[in-house]
Amino acid sequence: MNQVRRGYLYGLGAYGLWGFFPLYIRLLKPAGPIEILAHRVVWSVLFVALLLAAARNWRFLLNLRRRPAALAGVTLAAALIGVNWGTYIYGVNSERVVETALGYFINPLVVVLLGVFALGERLRPAQWVALGIGGLAVVVLTVDYGRLPYLALTLALSFGGYSLVKKRLGLPAAEGMFVESAVLALPALAYLGWLVWHSDSTFGHVSAGHTALLMLAGAATAIPLLLFAGAANRLTLTALGTLQYLAPILQLVFGVLVFHEPMPPARLAGFALVWLALVVFTLDGIRQVRRSRAALLAATPEPAAATAVR
């Protein structure tokens, strides 16, 4: 199997697992959203620590200690991903899976906006059109919901900000996740201890299966991220950008068909506008990649011409 096919398998695995997350999180009831988040953090630290111990890769911690700016960046990344995880868990357990799916559909457009405001990037006309359509979609959905779709916007903004910080840090997947989870581990452990002290913890008090599922939250968090890292190292950004829609599509399907959440015509129209924006955005990205490749080929001398020069 060549590396590109392996990259597609890794990408499908990562986004497929993320797409099935609503089913997993629903199984964690009656644990509340914050308790689930705390367990996700604590077991993630333990799971990734085992991976790093097996690989004997702890030197990065020493290097990170000498980089205070990187440590501050990791802390910010941890806060953003903590907000993202907590918002998503709350959305799923409050029967708003459709709105959480919307957040991950909007996310690529938010990343583009962050590129403009944080990195000074210039947008192509088609990208501005996509953003305009996306903004119109938010207006339509706001009218439908009777409020801003704040869960979707929080998910999109927090994950977009997390992606921006991670891009600047450049840490490997497992090492970065370990440090981020470690930053969140102390408040997570404190909250779990508080629940035990007040006899409100569900861990070990519901069933053996429920306890096992809470403990598996670390693996369920880390494995898709590691698969994603494997895909990112083997695929182009265009290929990754296309695959990323798999997760919210699955989440939307589960929200409507499995959890029977409402999808009135106005809400469907809002989603249709989001999908139109993503089609414009994706096609523009594909066209830009093709133009770049054509320009590169045109600038590369042919072998015969190169020989003649020598």
Tab-separated table of C-alpha atoms in Angstrom, residues 24 39-48 177 213-224:
chain	number	residue	atom	x	y	z
A	24	TYR	CA	-20.342	7.415	22.288
A	39	HIS	CA	-12.617	12.136	32.602
A	40	ARG	CA	-11.732	12.785	28.962
A	41	VAL	CA	-8.824	14.987	30.066
A	42	VAL	CA	-7.491	12.689	32.786
A	43	TRP	CA	-7.649	9.476	30.777
A	44	SER	CA	-6.172	11.240	27.742
A	45	VAL	CA	-3.107	12.156	29.801
A	46	LEU	CA	-2.684	8.575	30.968
A	47	PHE	CA	-3.244	7.057	27.523
A	48	VAL	CA	-0.810	9.349	25.716
A	177	MET	CA	-1.785	16.407	23.105
A	213	LEU	CA	-16.629	3.756	28.810
A	214	LEU	CA	-15.491	6.692	30.952
A	215	MET	CA	-11.998	5.192	31.167
A	216	LEU	CA	-11.943	4.680	27.390
A	217	ALA	CA	-12.509	8.414	26.864
A	218	GLY	CA	-8.731	8.902	26.710
A	219	ALA	CA	-8.264	6.401	23.897
A	220	ALA	CA	-11.372	7.717	22.126
A	221	THR	CA	-9.819	11.184	22.202
A	222	ALA	CA	-6.245	10.298	21.298
A	223	ILE	CA	-6.699	7.700	18.547
A	224	PRO	CA	-8.539	9.980	16.059
